[in-house]
Amino acid sequence: MMLENLVMLAFVAVLMFCVAFGVPTAAALIAGYVIFILYGMKKGYSVPSLLKMSWSGLGTVIRILFIFLLIGILTALWRGAGTIPEIIAVSAGLIHPSGFLLLSFLLNCAVSVLTGTSFGTAATMGVVCMTMGSAMGVNPLFTGGAVVSGIFFGDRCSPVSTSALLVSELTGTDLYGNIRSMLRSCLVPFVLTCAAYLALGAFSRGGSGAMDVKTMFSGHFTLHWILLVPALLILLMAAFRAKVKYTLLASVAAAAVCCLVFQKMTVHELIRLMIFGYRSEDPQLAAMMNGGGFLSMIQVSVIVGISSAYAGIFEGTGLLLGIKRYVEAVSRRITPFGGILAVSVVTSMISFNQTLAIILTDQLTKDAEPDKEKRALALEDTVVLMAALVPWSIAGNVPISTIGAPMASLCLAFYLILVPLWNFARALTQNRKNFERN
């Protein structure tokens, strides 16, 4: 047990060092992988057997890596086709000083559900809301909290969210079944969040400033309502529970047509867009729209792949057995959901990225909550959101930096806080009722 503790401490130390000195995430994870390989060799496992363990871990998520790459292509096409500009232009027209914080939360929720990405939503609708909030004189602390809450609504439960896909793959559960459960478990926190931003907005003295995003976009894109079709296809096919890859391919095809027909791209420009993502020479537009593309998902895929290889080594060598037993003991006292919540706080703080936090939490809580559907929902209600509340985690730091909000805005990201607290309270109440019944 002493060796295992030293190995995990060494791993945490490497991660913290990399965070402190800005070492790329993939490099930090590779260093961690070397530590776990050395541990396995110390325990008497051969290198070929450890590589086999790594491959078995990678095998649990290899099917979704293709989907991740498709998502990268899709987000580039939505930018180039004018789909995202059209969504923002239509949405921005709904923002008014009265109820600004509530509208900011709801609009970021909507865009994040359509795009499935917190980072992409922050860079588009999030930036729009922050800019309009500043023009209206709304405290950026409040606006930042509303934006962060909204961008992670879809990151948690969109059919094209990488985190939702990862959880369903790790737990072997149905994505759409998970989404239905997530919508039920977040209903009360969602309503409470809306009420909180409505009340908070009453204390924010905003002016009547506005940001004419439609004029800005129309100088670079041909805007038309039909450009919403690629996004609407996602919602329509998800409603009919079509396979995710077919849903994405249909949206990719529709967006490609929009690029060729409405934005007058050549085939060469279209292929370049799909590979390298959208790039604009206009600084203001670039700040909001640059991104996406096949290459943009390579780093994400590498992070998921290496983190999954960890899982195979953990399982094969029994590295986490001692911690698992402790987690089981804690879970018996504070419910399995409470155990998963406690683990998610720790993994989110030490892993500095959402993907590794999800995989570690799943590994550590499999025995504490053997029911796959319940564990999948608990992961979505805890670690997926907890990672965004850690200031030094990529999940929390990048969106805050992107929209230019103070880091303290995380304390006002009510949705991220209320979902785990509400469901923990429910779990404790249900556990008490079961105890009294028995």
PDB file of C-alpha atoms in Angstrom, residues 73-74 76-83 227 230 233 248-267 269-271 273-274:
ATOM      1  CA  ILE A  73     -15.074  18.785 -38.460  1.00  0.00           C
ATOM      2  CA  LEU A  74     -18.670  19.686 -37.622  1.00  0.00           C
ATOM      3  CA  ALA A  76     -15.526  24.051 -38.232  1.00  0.00           C
ATOM      4  CA  LEU A  77     -18.274  23.645 -40.835  1.00  0.00           C
ATOM      5  CA  TRP A  78     -20.850  25.325 -38.590  1.00  0.00           C
ATOM      6  CA  ARG A  79     -18.510  28.306 -38.313  1.00  0.00           C
ATOM      7  CA  GLY A  80     -17.695  28.460 -42.030  1.00  0.00           C
ATOM      8  CA  ALA A  81     -21.268  27.807 -43.166  1.00  0.00           C
ATOM      9  CA  GLY A  82     -22.578  30.688 -41.085  1.00  0.00           C
ATOM     10  CA  THR A  83     -24.647  28.414 -38.819  1.00  0.00           C
ATOM     11  CA  LEU A 227     -28.300  28.109 -42.197  1.00  0.00           C
ATOM     12  CA  PRO A 230     -27.418  21.797 -39.702  1.00  0.00           C
ATOM     13  CA  LEU A 233     -30.817  18.309 -37.719  1.00  0.00           C
ATOM     14  CA  LEU A 248     -23.161  14.104 -36.978  1.00  0.00           C
ATOM     15  CA  LEU A 249     -22.668  12.962 -40.582  1.00  0.00           C
ATOM     16  CA  ALA A 250     -26.074  14.357 -41.580  1.00  0.00           C
ATOM     17  CA  SER A 251     -25.244  17.709 -39.992  1.00  0.00           C
ATOM     18  CA  VAL A 252     -21.779  17.709 -41.601  1.00  0.00           C
ATOM     19  CA  ALA A 253     -23.341  17.103 -45.027  1.00  0.00           C
ATOM     20  CA  ALA A 254     -25.919  19.885 -44.548  1.00  0.00           C
ATOM     21  CA  ALA A 255     -23.267  22.346 -43.311  1.00  0.00           C
ATOM     22  CA  ALA A 256     -20.977  21.486 -46.246  1.00  0.00           C
ATOM     23  CA  VAL A 257     -23.799  22.301 -48.677  1.00  0.00           C
ATOM     24  CA  CYS A 258     -24.362  25.612 -46.886  1.00  0.00           C
ATOM     25  CA  CYS A 259     -20.655  26.429 -47.221  1.00  0.00           C
ATOM     26  CA  LEU A 260     -20.698  25.772 -50.966  1.00  0.00           C
ATOM     27  CA  VAL A 261     -24.067  27.335 -51.785  1.00  0.00           C
ATOM     28  CA  PHE A 262     -24.441  30.268 -49.374  1.00  0.00           C
ATOM     29  CA  GLN A 263     -20.839  31.180 -48.531  1.00  0.00           C
ATOM     30  CA  LYS A 264     -19.572  30.468 -52.077  1.00  0.00           C
ATOM     31  CA  MET A 265     -16.624  28.361 -50.951  1.00  0.00           C
ATOM     32  CA  THR A 266     -14.628  26.282 -53.384  1.00  0.00           C
ATOM     33  CA  VAL A 267     -14.186  22.544 -52.735  1.00  0.00           C
ATOM     34  CA  GLU A 269     -11.555  25.849 -49.280  1.00  0.00           C
ATOM     35  CA  LEU A 270     -14.152  23.465 -47.854  1.00  0.00           C
ATOM     36  CA  ILE A 271     -11.599  20.664 -47.373  1.00  0.00           C
ATOM     37  CA  LEU A 273     -11.874  24.304 -43.438  1.00  0.00           C
ATOM     38  CA  MET A 274     -12.695  20.736 -42.380  1.00  0.00           C
TER      39      MET A 274
END
